[in-house]
Amino acid sequence: MKGIKVLATGRYAPDNLVTNEDFTKIVDTSDEWITTRTGMKIRHISDGEPTWMMASKAAKHALDNAGISAEEIDMLLVTTVTGDFYSPSVASMVQREIGAFHAFGMDLNAACSGFVYGMDTAYRYLLTGAAKKVLLISAETLSKITDYTDRSTCVLFGDGAAAAVLALGDGIYSSYLAMDAHDAHVLYARTHDNLNPFSTKGTQHPDGFTGAKDHFLYMDGRAVYKFAVKAMPEAVERAVEQAGLSLSDIDYIIPHQANIRIVQTAAKTLGLPMEKFLINVAEYGNTSSASVPLCLDEYNERGTFHPGDKIVVVGFGAGLTYAAAVFEW
Ligand code: COA
């Protein structure tokens, strides 16, 4: 069995820090409410930095840590829901910025499950030999789709990017990717309306997605919460089982950092201690697909992981997507 090897990781988050206290100046909220309901304290919010720029900075950090040049990368895969252009892709902009001119590249949108979907996609390309070194980057500027007049969502989201250089390895790898669109309407952000001059009917939304204001992110928090506390343990269990392991074999779980209470509930369902779950939600908030690799890089930098450690990455989000992957450090 061939596994996936994380050669190095890197990250970038904007310097502009927004605290819970800062939100009390723009909406009716409190540090106490945000802390107890979500575990969040600070988010990094873009001060004009576009997604491609954050992605490129994270990518450079990962390449420096790997000790390899951008020309050695043959696949550039970016996960994002907040690209800067309809076209070109963020991957294209990153290639231009970091000089990875021997790579093909594309963007992948699986919302907050993006990093796990991206890791799995990278694995498939590595397995066939179509790529030898993949630079996987997850980058998000959620602040540009956040409605800062809506207290129920605006306090939750932050910006940032993180990257991993991936190659084929000898350890374990398995994954479980899923999507259930029955409830896709509980979490979404619409693109711009079609205002073409040949339309006689004007803008139509024949999708029944009615909750959002303009192109801002809409979320039915309670519905997403219910989905998340079921989806996360299910994805972890399935990926671990497929790897031929049991939950007690797992050293660390890196979950999507949407809410500390979701992780606590999932830990209880799985019968695992919270110490196995790596968390940084207090310092970043929810950064969608960037949240898992931001956490991976922070703990990697601290020297948390050792060869042979069995790690699970798990995400859930719009779509509704959910996914987990097991790999060996
Ligand atoms: N500050 C103060 N009060 C707030 C608030 C805020 N920022 N946001 C909402 N409230 C209020 C609500 O208006 C509501 O008031 P009411 O009882 O008078 O109607 C009350 O707090 C409770 O709201 P509720 O939505 O039930 O809170 P909750 O305990 O479910 O927590 C979330 C809300 C969003 C934190 C929680 O539902 C959640 O984490 N959902 C999942 C989010 C998620 O994972 N999203 C990303 C998926 S990728």
Tab-separated table of C-alpha atoms and ligand atoms in Angstrom:
chain	number	residue	atom	x	y	z
A	1	MET	CA	0.000	0.000	0.000
A	2	LYS	CA	1.282	3.421	-0.874
A	3	GLY	CA	0.670	6.325	1.462
A	4	ILE	CA	1.020	10.077	1.273
A	5	LYS	CA	4.071	11.866	2.639
A	6	VAL	CA	3.771	15.428	3.905
A	7	LEU	CA	7.215	16.798	3.006
A	8	ALA	CA	6.539	20.193	4.607
A	9	THR	CA	3.814	22.639	5.527
A	10	GLY	CA	3.497	26.429	5.659
A	11	ARG	CA	0.947	29.130	6.376
A	12	TYR	CA	0.088	32.775	6.052
A	13	ALA	CA	-2.537	34.759	7.916
A	14	PRO	CA	-3.087	38.512	7.662
A	15	ASP	CA	-1.597	40.669	10.444
A	16	ASN	CA	-4.918	42.449	10.922
A	17	LEU	CA	-6.374	40.867	14.079
A	18	VAL	CA	-10.051	41.228	14.962
A	19	THR	CA	-11.085	40.342	18.509
A	20	ASN	CA	-14.477	39.477	19.988
A	21	GLU	CA	-14.378	42.896	21.612
A	22	ASP	CA	-14.033	44.518	18.156
A	23	PHE	CA	-17.328	42.892	17.122
A	24	THR	CA	-19.153	44.449	20.062
A	25	LYS	CA	-18.568	47.805	18.321
A	26	ILE	CA	-20.352	46.796	15.105
A	27	VAL	CA	-23.070	44.277	16.165
A	28	ASP	CA	-25.034	43.386	19.291
A	29	THR	CA	-22.793	40.685	20.732
A	30	SER	CA	-20.346	40.009	23.563
A	31	ASP	CA	-17.036	38.279	24.190
A	32	GLU	CA	-18.869	35.969	26.581
A	33	TRP	CA	-21.437	34.862	23.946
A	34	ILE	CA	-18.841	34.244	21.238
A	35	THR	CA	-16.410	32.457	23.561
A	36	THR	CA	-18.924	30.125	25.152
A	37	ARG	CA	-20.836	29.341	21.929
A	38	THR	CA	-17.847	28.912	19.597
A	39	GLY	CA	-14.473	28.947	21.422
A	40	MET	CA	-13.327	31.814	19.170
A	41	LYS	CA	-11.299	34.818	20.367
A	42	ILE	CA	-9.421	36.259	17.393
A	43	ARG	CA	-9.585	36.111	13.603
A	44	HIS	CA	-7.065	37.302	11.034
A	45	ILE	CA	-8.922	39.492	8.560
A	46	SER	CA	-7.558	40.544	5.173
A	47	ASP	CA	-6.497	44.177	4.997
A	48	GLY	CA	-6.880	44.094	1.231
A	49	GLU	CA	-4.680	41.045	0.610
A	50	PRO	CA	-6.332	38.930	-2.087
A	51	THR	CA	-6.719	35.163	-1.801
A	52	TRP	CA	-3.979	34.448	-4.371
A	53	MET	CA	-1.489	36.553	-2.403
A	54	MET	CA	-2.164	34.737	0.869
A	55	ALA	CA	-2.025	31.420	-1.010
A	56	SER	CA	1.336	32.343	-2.540
A	57	LYS	CA	2.807	33.384	0.801
A	58	ALA	CA	1.703	30.121	2.416
A	59	ALA	CA	3.087	28.205	-0.575
A	60	LYS	CA	6.491	29.916	-0.324
A	61	HIS	CA	6.619	29.142	3.384
A	62	ALA	CA	5.917	25.451	2.708
A	63	LEU	CA	8.500	25.280	-0.108
A	64	ASP	CA	11.132	26.943	2.126
A	65	ASN	CA	10.373	24.423	4.864
A	66	ALA	CA	10.649	21.569	2.339
A	67	GLY	CA	13.915	22.957	1.003
A	68	ILE	CA	12.732	22.600	-2.582
A	69	SER	CA	12.262	25.128	-5.354
A	70	ALA	CA	8.958	26.053	-6.980
A	71	GLU	CA	10.186	24.541	-10.290
A	72	GLU	CA	10.183	21.085	-8.685
A	73	ILE	CA	6.407	21.171	-8.188
A	74	ASP	CA	4.465	19.442	-10.943
A	75	MET	CA	0.929	19.928	-9.656
A	76	LEU	CA	-0.543	23.026	-8.025
A	77	LEU	CA	-3.877	22.374	-6.385
A	78	VAL	CA	-5.704	25.175	-4.595
A	79	THR	CA	-8.829	24.666	-2.518
A	80	THR	CA	-11.002	27.750	-2.064
A	81	VAL	CA	-14.528	29.115	-2.063
A	82	THR	CA	-13.256	32.679	-2.318
A	83	GLY	CA	-11.109	32.907	-5.443
A	84	ASP	CA	-10.308	36.382	-6.733
A	85	PHE	CA	-11.500	35.779	-10.296
A	86	TYR	CA	-14.077	33.587	-11.999
A	87	SER	CA	-11.078	32.934	-14.187
A	88	PRO	CA	-8.107	32.477	-14.010
A	89	SER	CA	-7.899	30.103	-11.081
A	90	VAL	CA	-6.082	30.931	-7.853
A	91	ALA	CA	-3.669	28.135	-8.841
A	92	SER	CA	-2.765	30.078	-11.976
A	93	MET	CA	-2.162	33.258	-9.986
A	94	VAL	CA	0.005	31.330	-7.514
A	95	GLN	CA	2.102	29.856	-10.312
A	96	ARG	CA	2.723	33.361	-11.644
A	97	GLU	CA	3.674	34.651	-8.203
A	98	ILE	CA	5.940	31.836	-6.989
A	99	GLY	CA	7.352	30.719	-10.372
A	100	ALA	CA	6.124	27.118	-10.306
A	101	PHE	CA	6.201	27.060	-14.108
A	102	HIS	CA	6.595	23.293	-14.462
A	103	ALA	CA	3.294	22.629	-12.729
A	104	PHE	CA	-0.192	22.152	-14.082
A	105	GLY	CA	-2.831	23.500	-11.762
A	106	MET	CA	-6.438	23.958	-10.850
A	107	ASP	CA	-8.807	25.051	-8.096
A	108	LEU	CA	-11.113	22.755	-6.184
A	109	ASN	CA	-14.266	23.847	-4.358
A	110	ALA	CA	-15.471	21.466	-1.666
A	111	ALA	CA	-16.081	24.266	0.845
A	112	CYS	CA	-14.727	23.561	4.327
A	113	SER	CA	-13.955	19.948	3.364
A	114	GLY	CA	-11.606	21.377	0.713
A	115	PHE	CA	-8.258	20.415	2.226
A	116	VAL	CA	-9.317	16.797	2.725
A	117	TYR	CA	-10.778	16.585	-0.794
A	118	GLY	CA	-7.578	18.237	-2.046
A	119	MET	CA	-5.335	15.794	-0.220
A	120	ASP	CA	-7.292	12.910	-1.673
A	121	THR	CA	-7.140	14.363	-5.192
A	122	ALA	CA	-3.391	14.890	-4.811
A	123	TYR	CA	-3.015	11.283	-3.651
A	124	ARG	CA	-4.755	9.967	-6.782
A	125	TYR	CA	-2.426	11.962	-9.075
A	126	LEU	CA	0.613	10.837	-7.081
A	127	LEU	CA	-0.530	7.226	-7.220
A	128	THR	CA	-0.774	7.183	-11.011
A	129	GLY	CA	2.579	8.927	-11.352
A	130	ALA	CA	0.937	11.870	-13.134
A	131	ALA	CA	2.511	14.058	-10.440
A	132	LYS	CA	5.551	13.494	-8.235
A	133	LYS	CA	5.292	16.541	-5.994
A	134	VAL	CA	2.007	18.296	-5.348
A	135	LEU	CA	1.724	21.700	-3.736
A	136	LEU	CA	-1.678	21.696	-2.065
A	137	ILE	CA	-2.814	25.117	-0.871
A	138	SER	CA	-6.027	26.050	0.916
A	139	ALA	CA	-6.700	29.778	0.882
A	140	GLU	CA	-9.742	31.797	1.871
A	141	THR	CA	-10.807	35.418	2.143
A	142	LEU	CA	-14.153	34.800	3.808
A	143	SER	CA	-14.291	38.443	4.893
A	144	LYS	CA	-15.341	39.396	1.353
A	145	ILE	CA	-18.512	37.268	1.526
A	146	THR	CA	-19.313	37.949	5.192
A	147	ASP	CA	-22.236	40.218	6.082
A	148	TYR	CA	-20.862	42.349	8.933
A	149	THR	CA	-24.368	43.423	9.917
A	150	ASP	CA	-25.410	39.813	10.688
A	151	ARG	CA	-24.199	38.919	14.187
A	152	SER	CA	-25.102	35.264	13.786
A	153	THR	CA	-22.477	34.740	11.069
A	154	CYS	CA	-19.977	37.613	11.052
A	155	VAL	CA	-18.276	36.688	14.313
A	156	LEU	CA	-17.491	33.194	13.020
A	157	PHE	CA	-15.265	33.682	9.992
A	158	GLY	CA	-11.639	34.597	9.354
A	159	ASP	CA	-9.114	34.683	6.514
A	160	GLY	CA	-5.892	32.798	5.921
A	161	ALA	CA	-4.006	30.266	3.863
A	162	ALA	CA	-1.929	27.168	4.447
A	163	ALA	CA	-0.049	24.780	2.232
A	164	ALA	CA	1.459	21.306	2.196
A	165	VAL	CA	4.035	19.781	-0.141
A	166	LEU	CA	2.925	16.216	-0.825
A	167	ALA	CA	4.614	13.166	-2.330
A	168	LEU	CA	4.003	9.435	-2.315
A	169	GLY	CA	5.162	7.669	0.839
A	170	ASP	CA	5.244	4.187	2.362
A	171	GLY	CA	2.741	4.636	5.173
A	172	ILE	CA	-0.980	4.168	5.437
A	173	TYR	CA	-3.494	6.197	3.475
A	174	SER	CA	-7.249	5.946	3.326
A	175	SER	CA	-10.097	8.356	2.893
A	176	TYR	CA	-13.829	8.758	3.006
A	177	LEU	CA	-15.342	11.572	0.930
A	178	ALA	CA	-19.059	12.326	0.971
A	179	MET	CA	-21.656	14.860	-0.106
A	180	ASP	CA	-25.362	15.147	0.619
A	181	ALA	CA	-27.046	18.033	-1.187
A	182	HIS	CA	-30.502	17.548	0.349
A	183	ASP	CA	-29.727	20.418	2.713
A	184	ALA	CA	-27.374	22.433	0.489
A	185	HIS	CA	-29.609	25.479	1.081
A	186	VAL	CA	-28.604	25.748	4.775
A	187	LEU	CA	-25.116	27.043	3.945
A	188	TYR	CA	-24.311	28.955	0.788
A	189	ALA	CA	-23.028	32.114	-0.877
A	190	ARG	CA	-24.349	33.055	-4.302
A	191	THR	CA	-22.224	34.447	-7.163
A	192	HIS	CA	-23.197	37.623	-8.970
A	193	ASP	CA	-26.516	37.744	-10.786
A	194	ASN	CA	-26.764	37.333	-14.529
A	195	LEU	CA	-27.604	40.781	-15.837
A	196	ASN	CA	-27.166	40.086	-19.545
A	197	PRO	CA	-28.939	42.520	-21.895
A	198	PHE	CA	-30.749	39.734	-23.808
A	199	SER	CA	-32.647	38.404	-20.840
A	200	THR	CA	-36.373	39.149	-20.834
A	201	LYS	CA	-37.131	37.680	-17.435
A	202	GLY	CA	-34.402	39.295	-15.361
A	203	THR	CA	-32.644	37.592	-12.502
A	204	GLN	CA	-34.091	34.278	-11.450
A	205	HIS	CA	-33.078	31.924	-8.701
A	206	PRO	CA	-34.947	28.710	-9.428
A	207	ASP	CA	-33.109	26.950	-6.627
A	208	GLY	CA	-35.180	27.859	-3.598
A	209	PHE	CA	-32.159	29.372	-1.834
A	210	THR	CA	-33.885	32.345	-0.301
A	211	GLY	CA	-32.102	33.195	2.958
A	212	ALA	CA	-29.135	35.241	1.812
A	213	LYS	CA	-28.633	38.954	1.357
A	214	ASP	CA	-26.939	39.547	-2.028
A	215	HIS	CA	-23.781	37.476	-2.423
A	216	PHE	CA	-23.121	37.172	1.300
A	217	LEU	CA	-22.698	33.904	3.074
A	218	TYR	CA	-25.932	32.530	4.498
A	219	MET	CA	-26.024	29.937	7.233
A	220	ASP	CA	-28.751	28.250	9.223
A	221	GLY	CA	-26.475	27.720	12.219
A	222	ARG	CA	-28.596	25.160	14.030
A	223	ALA	CA	-29.091	23.009	10.912
A	224	VAL	CA	-25.366	23.090	10.152
A	225	TYR	CA	-24.558	22.236	13.751
A	226	LYS	CA	-26.837	19.182	13.627
A	227	PHE	CA	-25.245	18.045	10.377
A	228	ALA	CA	-21.691	18.635	11.636
A	229	VAL	CA	-21.950	16.639	14.865
A	230	LYS	CA	-23.139	13.627	12.860
A	231	ALA	CA	-20.958	14.006	9.754
A	232	MET	CA	-17.636	14.464	11.519
A	233	PRO	CA	-17.633	11.245	13.564
A	234	GLU	CA	-19.068	9.301	10.624
A	235	ALA	CA	-16.289	10.422	8.263
A	236	VAL	CA	-13.578	9.694	10.850
A	237	GLU	CA	-14.949	6.235	11.621
A	238	ARG	CA	-15.275	5.268	7.959
A	239	ALA	CA	-11.785	6.464	6.984
A	240	VAL	CA	-10.179	4.766	9.992
A	241	GLU	CA	-12.039	1.520	9.355
A	242	GLN	CA	-11.013	1.561	5.706
A	243	ALA	CA	-7.393	1.954	6.770
A	244	GLY	CA	-7.751	-1.291	8.734
A	245	LEU	CA	-7.213	0.605	11.986
A	246	SER	CA	-9.280	1.228	15.064
A	247	LEU	CA	-9.845	4.629	16.634
A	248	SER	CA	-7.404	3.840	19.437
A	249	ASP	CA	-4.587	3.573	16.834
A	250	ILE	CA	-5.022	7.229	15.886
A	251	ASP	CA	-2.539	9.693	17.409
A	252	TYR	CA	-4.085	12.991	16.287
A	253	ILE	CA	-7.263	14.235	14.691
A	254	ILE	CA	-7.171	17.607	12.965
A	255	PRO	CA	-10.786	18.730	12.588
A	256	HIS	CA	-12.280	21.635	10.679
A	257	GLN	CA	-12.215	24.515	13.165
A	258	ALA	CA	-15.818	25.730	12.946
A	259	ASN	CA	-16.806	25.577	16.594
A	260	ILE	CA	-15.126	24.013	19.640
A	261	ARG	CA	-18.477	22.589	20.754
A	262	ILE	CA	-18.811	20.609	17.522
A	263	VAL	CA	-15.394	19.048	18.140
A	264	GLN	CA	-16.241	18.277	21.778
A	265	THR	CA	-19.472	16.567	20.762
A	266	ALA	CA	-17.718	14.582	18.028
A	267	ALA	CA	-15.017	13.510	20.500
A	268	LYS	CA	-17.689	12.245	22.860
A	269	THR	CA	-19.489	10.357	20.065
A	270	LEU	CA	-16.219	8.730	19.002
A	271	GLY	CA	-15.274	7.973	22.607
A	272	LEU	CA	-11.937	9.756	22.205
A	273	PRO	CA	-10.283	12.218	24.594
A	274	MET	CA	-10.101	15.877	23.512
A	275	GLU	CA	-6.270	15.648	23.794
A	276	LYS	CA	-6.258	13.768	20.471
A	277	PHE	CA	-7.937	16.698	18.711
A	278	LEU	CA	-5.660	19.529	17.612
A	279	ILE	CA	-7.354	22.886	17.948
A	280	ASN	CA	-6.586	26.507	17.020
A	281	VAL	CA	-10.110	27.875	16.577
A	282	ALA	CA	-9.514	30.545	19.258
A	283	GLU	CA	-6.817	32.248	17.144
A	284	TYR	CA	-8.318	31.944	13.647
A	285	GLY	CA	-12.085	31.414	13.751
A	286	ASN	CA	-13.516	29.449	10.850
A	287	THR	CA	-11.328	29.857	7.752
A	288	SER	CA	-13.214	27.269	5.668
A	289	SER	CA	-10.839	25.020	3.706
A	290	ALA	CA	-7.761	26.735	5.198
A	291	SER	CA	-8.671	25.725	8.735
A	292	VAL	CA	-7.358	22.126	8.721
A	293	PRO	CA	-3.971	22.943	7.124
A	294	LEU	CA	-3.528	26.070	9.298
A	295	CYS	CA	-3.845	23.786	12.299
A	296	LEU	CA	-1.638	21.116	10.709
A	297	ASP	CA	1.115	23.672	10.082
A	298	GLU	CA	0.933	25.229	13.542
A	299	TYR	CA	1.346	21.877	15.258
A	300	ASN	CA	3.964	20.764	12.746
A	301	GLU	CA	5.981	23.900	13.533
A	302	ARG	CA	5.807	23.009	17.237
A	303	GLY	CA	7.285	19.571	16.472
A	304	THR	CA	4.130	17.716	17.489
A	305	PHE	CA	4.338	14.993	14.852
A	306	HIS	CA	6.788	12.091	14.756
A	307	PRO	CA	7.430	9.472	12.079
A	308	GLY	CA	4.769	6.795	12.177
A	309	ASP	CA	2.143	8.984	13.862
A	310	LYS	CA	-1.284	8.236	12.461
A	311	ILE	CA	-3.186	11.405	11.736
A	312	VAL	CA	-6.773	12.002	10.647
A	313	VAL	CA	-7.831	15.194	8.888
A	314	VAL	CA	-11.574	15.778	8.813
A	315	GLY	CA	-13.766	18.499	7.350
A	316	PHE	CA	-17.426	19.333	6.775
A	317	GLY	CA	-19.162	22.230	5.129
A	318	ALA	CA	-21.273	23.641	2.325
A	319	GLY	CA	-22.535	21.211	-0.229
A	320	LEU	CA	-23.077	19.658	2.218
A	321	THR	CA	-19.705	17.964	1.988
A	322	TYR	CA	-17.840	15.971	4.583
A	323	ALA	CA	-14.622	14.037	4.385
A	324	ALA	CA	-11.815	12.451	6.360
A	325	ALA	CA	-8.405	11.060	5.445
A	326	VAL	CA	-5.960	8.976	7.456
A	327	PHE	CA	-2.239	9.253	6.771
A	328	GLU	CA	1.031	8.474	8.470
A	329	TRP	CA	3.576	11.158	9.332
B	1	COA	N1	-23.989	37.408	19.750
B	1	COA	C1	-25.003	37.339	20.631
B	1	COA	N2	-26.126	36.642	20.384
B	1	COA	C2	-26.198	35.974	19.226
B	1	COA	C3	-25.170	36.006	18.265
B	1	COA	C4	-24.034	36.770	18.568
B	1	COA	N3	-22.976	36.855	17.735
B	1	COA	N4	-25.534	35.254	17.212
B	1	COA	C5	-26.736	34.752	17.487
B	1	COA	N5	-27.159	35.192	18.698
B	1	COA	C6	-28.391	34.897	19.403
B	1	COA	C7	-29.492	34.456	18.482
B	1	COA	O1	-30.147	35.577	17.923
B	1	COA	C8	-30.379	33.698	19.427
B	1	COA	O2	-31.161	34.596	20.123
B	1	COA	P1	-32.697	34.267	20.470
B	1	COA	O3	-32.647	33.046	21.330
B	1	COA	O4	-33.155	35.502	21.152
B	1	COA	O5	-33.324	34.013	19.130
B	1	COA	C9	-29.409	33.072	20.421
B	1	COA	O6	-28.169	33.797	20.261
B	1	COA	C10	-29.156	31.606	20.192
B	1	COA	O7	-28.917	31.405	18.821
B	1	COA	P2	-28.584	29.993	18.248
B	1	COA	O8	-28.425	30.089	16.764
B	1	COA	O9	-29.510	28.967	18.792
B	1	COA	O10	-27.155	29.739	18.922
B	1	COA	P3	-26.322	28.460	18.901
B	1	COA	O11	-26.049	28.003	20.272
B	1	COA	O12	-26.865	27.446	17.923
B	1	COA	O13	-24.933	28.973	18.314
B	1	COA	C11	-23.751	28.981	16.246
B	1	COA	C12	-24.905	29.559	17.021
B	1	COA	C13	-23.725	29.625	14.863
B	1	COA	C14	-22.472	29.282	16.974
B	1	COA	C15	-23.965	27.447	16.132
B	1	COA	O14	-25.242	27.164	15.663
B	1	COA	C16	-22.979	26.799	15.197
B	1	COA	O15	-21.806	26.727	15.481
B	1	COA	N6	-23.465	26.259	14.069
B	1	COA	C17	-22.606	25.596	13.126
B	1	COA	C18	-21.740	26.612	12.437
B	1	COA	C19	-20.776	26.003	11.519
B	1	COA	O16	-20.201	24.989	11.796
B	1	COA	N7	-20.594	26.676	10.412
B	1	COA	C20	-19.623	26.384	9.459
B	1	COA	C21	-19.820	25.139	8.767
B	1	COA	S1	-18.483	24.938	7.717
